[in-house]
Coordinates of C-alpha atoms and ligand atoms in Angstrom, one line a residue:
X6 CA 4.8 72.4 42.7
X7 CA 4.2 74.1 39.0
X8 CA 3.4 77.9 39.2
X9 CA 1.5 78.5 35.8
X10 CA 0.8 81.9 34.2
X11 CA -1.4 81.4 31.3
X12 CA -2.3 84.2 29.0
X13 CA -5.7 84.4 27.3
X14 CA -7.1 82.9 30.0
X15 CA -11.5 83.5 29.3
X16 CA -10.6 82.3 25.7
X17 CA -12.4 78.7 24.7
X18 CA -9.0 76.9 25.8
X19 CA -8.4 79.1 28.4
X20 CA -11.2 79.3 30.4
X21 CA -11.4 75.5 31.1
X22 CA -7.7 74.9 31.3
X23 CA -7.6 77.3 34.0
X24 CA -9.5 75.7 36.7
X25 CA -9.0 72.1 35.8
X26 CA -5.3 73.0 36.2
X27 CA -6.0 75.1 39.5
X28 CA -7.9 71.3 40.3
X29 CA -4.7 69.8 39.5
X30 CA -1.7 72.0 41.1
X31 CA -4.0 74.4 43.4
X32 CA -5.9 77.9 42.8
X33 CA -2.5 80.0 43.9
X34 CA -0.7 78.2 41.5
X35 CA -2.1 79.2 38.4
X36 CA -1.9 82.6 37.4
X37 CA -4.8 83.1 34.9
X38 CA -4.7 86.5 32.7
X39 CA -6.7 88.2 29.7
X40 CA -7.0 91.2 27.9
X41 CA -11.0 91.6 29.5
X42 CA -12.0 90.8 32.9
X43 CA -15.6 90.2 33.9
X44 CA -16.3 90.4 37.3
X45 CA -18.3 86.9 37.5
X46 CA -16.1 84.5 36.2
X47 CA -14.9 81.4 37.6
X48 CA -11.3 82.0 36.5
X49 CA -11.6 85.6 37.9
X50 CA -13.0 84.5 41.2
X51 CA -11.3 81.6 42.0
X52 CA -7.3 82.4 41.7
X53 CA -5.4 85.3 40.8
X54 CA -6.2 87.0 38.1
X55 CA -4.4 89.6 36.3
X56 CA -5.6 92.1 33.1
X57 CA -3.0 91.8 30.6
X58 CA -2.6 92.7 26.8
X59 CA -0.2 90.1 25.6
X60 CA 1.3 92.8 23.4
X61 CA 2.4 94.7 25.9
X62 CA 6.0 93.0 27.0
X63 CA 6.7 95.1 30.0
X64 CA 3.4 94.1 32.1
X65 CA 3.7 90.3 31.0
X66 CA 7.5 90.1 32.6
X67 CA 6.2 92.3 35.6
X68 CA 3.3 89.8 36.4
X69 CA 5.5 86.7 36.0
X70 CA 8.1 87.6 38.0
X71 CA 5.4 89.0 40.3
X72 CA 4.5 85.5 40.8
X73 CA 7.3 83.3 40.6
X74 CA 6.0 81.6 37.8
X75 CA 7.9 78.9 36.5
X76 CA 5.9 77.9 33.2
X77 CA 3.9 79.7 30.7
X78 CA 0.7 78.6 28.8
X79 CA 0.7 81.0 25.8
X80 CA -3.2 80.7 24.3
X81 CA -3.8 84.1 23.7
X82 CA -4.3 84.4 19.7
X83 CA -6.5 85.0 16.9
X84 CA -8.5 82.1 15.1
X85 CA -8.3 81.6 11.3
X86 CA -11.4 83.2 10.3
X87 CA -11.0 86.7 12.7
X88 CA -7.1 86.5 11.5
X89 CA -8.4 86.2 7.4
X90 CA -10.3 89.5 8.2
X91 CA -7.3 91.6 9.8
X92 CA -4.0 89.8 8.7
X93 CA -1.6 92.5 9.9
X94 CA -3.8 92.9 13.2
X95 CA -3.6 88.7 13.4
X96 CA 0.3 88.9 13.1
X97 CA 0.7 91.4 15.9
X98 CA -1.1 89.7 18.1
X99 CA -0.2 85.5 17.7
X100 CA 3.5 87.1 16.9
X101 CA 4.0 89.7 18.9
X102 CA 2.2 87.8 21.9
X103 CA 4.0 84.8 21.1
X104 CA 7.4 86.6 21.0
X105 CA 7.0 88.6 24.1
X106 CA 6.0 85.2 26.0
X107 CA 9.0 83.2 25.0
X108 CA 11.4 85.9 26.1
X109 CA 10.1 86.0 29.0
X110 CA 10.8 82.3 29.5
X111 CA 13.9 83.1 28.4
X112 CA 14.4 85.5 31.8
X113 CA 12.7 83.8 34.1
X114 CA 13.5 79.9 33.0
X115 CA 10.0 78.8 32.4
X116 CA 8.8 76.2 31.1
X117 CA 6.5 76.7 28.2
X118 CA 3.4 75.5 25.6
X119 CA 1.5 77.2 22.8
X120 CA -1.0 75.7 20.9
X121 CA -0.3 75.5 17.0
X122 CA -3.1 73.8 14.8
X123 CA -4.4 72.1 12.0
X124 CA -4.1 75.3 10.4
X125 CA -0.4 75.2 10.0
X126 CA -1.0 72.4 7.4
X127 CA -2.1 74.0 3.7
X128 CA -3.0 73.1 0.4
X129 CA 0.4 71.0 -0.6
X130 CA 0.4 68.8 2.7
X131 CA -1.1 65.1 2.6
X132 CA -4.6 65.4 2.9
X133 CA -5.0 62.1 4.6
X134 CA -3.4 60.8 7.8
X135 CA -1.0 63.7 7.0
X136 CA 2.1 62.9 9.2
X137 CA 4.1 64.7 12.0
X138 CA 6.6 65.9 10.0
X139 CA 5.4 67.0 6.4
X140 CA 4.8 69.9 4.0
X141 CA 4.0 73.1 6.0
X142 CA 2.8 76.0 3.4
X143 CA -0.3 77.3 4.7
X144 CA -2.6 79.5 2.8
X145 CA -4.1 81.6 5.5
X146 CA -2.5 84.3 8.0
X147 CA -3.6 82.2 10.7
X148 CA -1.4 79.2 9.6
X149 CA 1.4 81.5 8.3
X150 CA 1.3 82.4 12.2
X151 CA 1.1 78.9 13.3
X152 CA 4.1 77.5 11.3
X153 CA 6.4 80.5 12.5
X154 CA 5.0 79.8 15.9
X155 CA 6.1 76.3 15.8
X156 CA 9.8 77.5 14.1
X157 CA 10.3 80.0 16.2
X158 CA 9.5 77.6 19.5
X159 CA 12.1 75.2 17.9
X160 CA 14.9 78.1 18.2
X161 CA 14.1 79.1 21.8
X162 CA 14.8 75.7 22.7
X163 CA 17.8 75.1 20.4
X164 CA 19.1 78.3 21.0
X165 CA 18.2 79.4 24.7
X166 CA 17.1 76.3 26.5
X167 CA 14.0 77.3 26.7
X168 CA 11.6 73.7 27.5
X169 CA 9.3 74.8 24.8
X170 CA 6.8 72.5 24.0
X171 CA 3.1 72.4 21.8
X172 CA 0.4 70.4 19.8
X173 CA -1.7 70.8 16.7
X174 CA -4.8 71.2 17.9
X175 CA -7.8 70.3 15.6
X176 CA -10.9 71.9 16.0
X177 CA -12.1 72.0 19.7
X178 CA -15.3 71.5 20.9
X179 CA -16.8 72.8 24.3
X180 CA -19.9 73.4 25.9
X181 CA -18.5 76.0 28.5
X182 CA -16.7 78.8 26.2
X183 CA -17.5 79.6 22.6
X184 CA -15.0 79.6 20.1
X185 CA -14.6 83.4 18.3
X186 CA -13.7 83.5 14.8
X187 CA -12.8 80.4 13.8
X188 CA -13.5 77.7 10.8
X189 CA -14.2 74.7 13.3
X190 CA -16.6 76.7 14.9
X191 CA -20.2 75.1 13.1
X192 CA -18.8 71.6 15.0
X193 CA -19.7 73.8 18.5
X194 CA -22.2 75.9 16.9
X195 CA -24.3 72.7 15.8
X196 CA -25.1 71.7 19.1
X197 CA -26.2 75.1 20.3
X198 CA -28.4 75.6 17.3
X199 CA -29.5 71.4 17.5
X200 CA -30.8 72.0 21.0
X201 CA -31.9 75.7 20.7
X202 CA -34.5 75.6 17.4
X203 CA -34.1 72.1 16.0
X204 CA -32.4 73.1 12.8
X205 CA -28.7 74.5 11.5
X206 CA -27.0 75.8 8.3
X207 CA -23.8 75.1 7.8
X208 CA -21.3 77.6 6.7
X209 CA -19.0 74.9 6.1
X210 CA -19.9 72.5 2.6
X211 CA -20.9 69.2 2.5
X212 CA -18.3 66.5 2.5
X213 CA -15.7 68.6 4.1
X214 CA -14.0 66.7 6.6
X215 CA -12.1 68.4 9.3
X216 CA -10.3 67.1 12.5
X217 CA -11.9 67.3 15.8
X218 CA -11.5 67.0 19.4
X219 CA -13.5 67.2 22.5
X220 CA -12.0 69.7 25.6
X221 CA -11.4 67.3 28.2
X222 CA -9.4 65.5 26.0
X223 CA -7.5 68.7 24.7
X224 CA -6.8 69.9 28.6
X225 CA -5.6 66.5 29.1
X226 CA -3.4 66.6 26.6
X227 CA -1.9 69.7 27.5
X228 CA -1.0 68.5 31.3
X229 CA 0.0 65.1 30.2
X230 CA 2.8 66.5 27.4
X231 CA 4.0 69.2 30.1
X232 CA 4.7 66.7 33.0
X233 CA 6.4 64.0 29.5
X234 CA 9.9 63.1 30.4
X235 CA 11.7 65.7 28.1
X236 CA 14.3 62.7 27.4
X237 CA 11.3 60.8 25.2
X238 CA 10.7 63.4 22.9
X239 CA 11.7 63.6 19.8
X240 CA 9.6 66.1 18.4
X241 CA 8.4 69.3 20.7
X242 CA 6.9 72.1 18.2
X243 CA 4.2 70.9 17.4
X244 CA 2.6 67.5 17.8
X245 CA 0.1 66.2 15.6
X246 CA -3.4 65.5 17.5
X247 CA -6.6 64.4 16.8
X248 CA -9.5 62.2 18.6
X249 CA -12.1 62.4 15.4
X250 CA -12.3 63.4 11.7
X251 CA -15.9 64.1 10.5
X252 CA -17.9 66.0 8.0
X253 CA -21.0 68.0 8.6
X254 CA -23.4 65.2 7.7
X255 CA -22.2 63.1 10.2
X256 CA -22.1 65.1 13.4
X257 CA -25.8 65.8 12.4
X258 CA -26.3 62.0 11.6
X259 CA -24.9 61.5 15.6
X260 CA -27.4 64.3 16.9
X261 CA -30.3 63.3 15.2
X262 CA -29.9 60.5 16.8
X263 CA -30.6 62.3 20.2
X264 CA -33.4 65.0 18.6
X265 CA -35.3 63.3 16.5
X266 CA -36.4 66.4 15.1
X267 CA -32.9 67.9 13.9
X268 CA -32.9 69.6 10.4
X269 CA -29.5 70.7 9.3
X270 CA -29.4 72.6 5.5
X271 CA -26.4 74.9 3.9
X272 CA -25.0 77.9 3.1
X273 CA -21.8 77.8 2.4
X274 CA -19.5 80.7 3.3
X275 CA -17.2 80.9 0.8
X276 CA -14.1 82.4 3.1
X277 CA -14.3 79.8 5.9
X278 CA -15.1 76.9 3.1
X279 CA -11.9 77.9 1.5
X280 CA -9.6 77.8 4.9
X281 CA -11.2 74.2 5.3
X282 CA -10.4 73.0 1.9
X283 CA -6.5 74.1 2.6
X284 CA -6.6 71.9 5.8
X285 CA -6.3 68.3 6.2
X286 CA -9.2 65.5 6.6
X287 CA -7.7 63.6 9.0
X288 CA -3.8 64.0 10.7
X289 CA -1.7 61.1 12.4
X290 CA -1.3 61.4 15.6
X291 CA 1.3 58.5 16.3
X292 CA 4.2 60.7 17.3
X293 CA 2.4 62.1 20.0
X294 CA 1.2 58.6 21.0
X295 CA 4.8 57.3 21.3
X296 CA 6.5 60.3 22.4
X297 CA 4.3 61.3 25.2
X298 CA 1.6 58.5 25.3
X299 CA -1.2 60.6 23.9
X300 CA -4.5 59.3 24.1
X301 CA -8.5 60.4 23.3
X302 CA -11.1 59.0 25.2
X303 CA -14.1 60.6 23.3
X304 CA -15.1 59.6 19.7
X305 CA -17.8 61.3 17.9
X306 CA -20.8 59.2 19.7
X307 CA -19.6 59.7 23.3
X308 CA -18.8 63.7 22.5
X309 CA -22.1 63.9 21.0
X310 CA -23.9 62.4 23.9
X311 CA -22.2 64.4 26.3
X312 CA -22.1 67.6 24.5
X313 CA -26.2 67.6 24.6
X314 CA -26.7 66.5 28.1
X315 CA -24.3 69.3 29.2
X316 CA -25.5 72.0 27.3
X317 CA -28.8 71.0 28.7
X318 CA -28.1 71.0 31.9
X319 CA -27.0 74.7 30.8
X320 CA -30.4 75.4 30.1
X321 CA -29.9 75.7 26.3
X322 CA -33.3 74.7 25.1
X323 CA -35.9 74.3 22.6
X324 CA -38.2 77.9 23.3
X325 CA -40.8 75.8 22.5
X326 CA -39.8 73.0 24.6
X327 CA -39.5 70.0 22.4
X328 CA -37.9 67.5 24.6
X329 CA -34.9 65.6 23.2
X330 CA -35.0 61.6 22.7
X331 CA -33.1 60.3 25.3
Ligands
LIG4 N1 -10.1 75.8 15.5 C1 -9.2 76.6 14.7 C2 -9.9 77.5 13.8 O1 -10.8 77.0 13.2 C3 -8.2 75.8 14.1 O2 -7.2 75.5 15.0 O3 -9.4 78.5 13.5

């Protein structure tokens, strides 16, 4: 049986990650930790749960060997718009976290994944379909961090062994954990905003299409390339995934078709707007599909559908109680 330790544990990934993977392999087995520690969470309630700074190099080997652990689920990091703000700040923290949790899988033999992204593509990639291997010269801090990431995965396994493995995420969308920071964030925000007052500006422009995925199919994705039979892949930092590429007017085409009502207008952050024009529209996820049998289940319709209906069920609401279409 897997012990996990995952760092950045109440992030967006981490928080859902966490207990589905505690559903999967048992509450003691997953070792969840994060830099803050609320005292009602489910993560902090429901397994161990350990306060960790993933800067700090000592604490994290203490707390894995503490607990046996034999694989690592890196997530703790900066997004691309937090990272734009505070480059230097960004590279400490997705390097130096990243660093410190590969040596340590180094010691103790772990197994180990960290996310890269979308943002790891820039400007000179393909912008359409843009395949697994390709042109990586990001514009951004964040994807500057990302690509290293990715290199720097390659050479623990090439050098030490170490079973590193990892995916591109697009943007991810979730109704438990917000995003912080990031330039996928008005795909999550959207729905808040949809269900809250009817109406949304996007910071992001017109046109501007963007990868997506929905969580369930990003946690699934995690577990199903960590149990892959190594001897299948080809590739392990990073694969290329994606369920859905869409532009703003279209996820507000699919919820209008749920709240009648739904008004969404502009303004255009210029910062965020440029990340997104560096990224791809759309990536090629085939590698992944044939390596490792990667699969979506949720398009744009179904994620839409289920997106309202659970953050209903959260109570997020219309103040003045305009009832969605159903
Ligand atoms: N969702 C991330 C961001 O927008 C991209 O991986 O920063």
């Amino acid at each position: 049986m897997k012990k996990i330790f995952v760092t950045g544990a109440l992030g967006q990934i981490g928080s859902e990650l966490v207990m589905k993977m505690r559903e999967v392999y048992g509450n003691d087995q997953v070792v969840a930790t994060d830099i803050k520690c609320p005292k009602e969470h489910e993560v902090v309630g429901s397994g161990p749960f350990e306060i960790l700074d993933v800067t700090d190099a000592k604490k994290m080997h203490e707390i894995a060997k503490k607990y046996e652990v034999d694989t690592i689920i890196h997530l703790a990091a900066l997004l691309s718009a937090t990272a734009e703000k505070n480059p230097v700040f960004a590279w400490n923290i997705n390097m130096g976290g990243l660093v410190n949790a590969l040596e340590v899988a180094r010691d103790l033999h772990c197994q180990f994944f960290t996310p890269s992204s979308i943002g790891a593509f820039g400007p000179s990639t393909p912008t359409d379909n843009t395949p697994q291997d390709t042109i990586q010269r990001p514009t951004t801090m964040y994807g500057v961090n990302k690509v290293s990431g990715e290199l720097l995965c390659d050479y623990y396994f090439h050098k030490f062994g170490v079973d590193t493995r990892g995916v591109r995420f697009p943007g991810l969308i979730s109704y438990v954990t917000p995003p912080g920071g990031g330039t996928t964030d008005y795909a999550v925000d959207i729905y808040y905003e949809a269900l809250k007052r009817g109406e949304y500006t996007s910071y992001i422009g017109k046109g501007t299409y963007m990868d997506m995925m929905y969580m369930p199919d990003a946690l699934n994705a995690i577990i199903q390339l960590m149990e892959a039979d190594p001897s299948k892949l080809k590739h392990r930092n990073a694969f290329n995934i994606t369920a859905m590429s869409f532009e703003p007017e279209q996820i507000a085409a699919e919820i209008k078709k749920h709240i009648k009502h739904f008004k969404m207008d502009y303004d255009v952050d210029p910062i965020r707007q440029a990340i997104a024009d560096s990224w791809p529209n759309s990536i090629d996820p085939s590698a992944a599909r044939e390596e490792w049998g990667f699969k979506a289940e949720y398009d744009l319709v179904k994620m839409t559908e289920d997106m309202l209906s659970k953050l209903e069920k959260k109570g997020i609401k219309n103040d003045s109680e305009i009832v969605c279409a159903k």
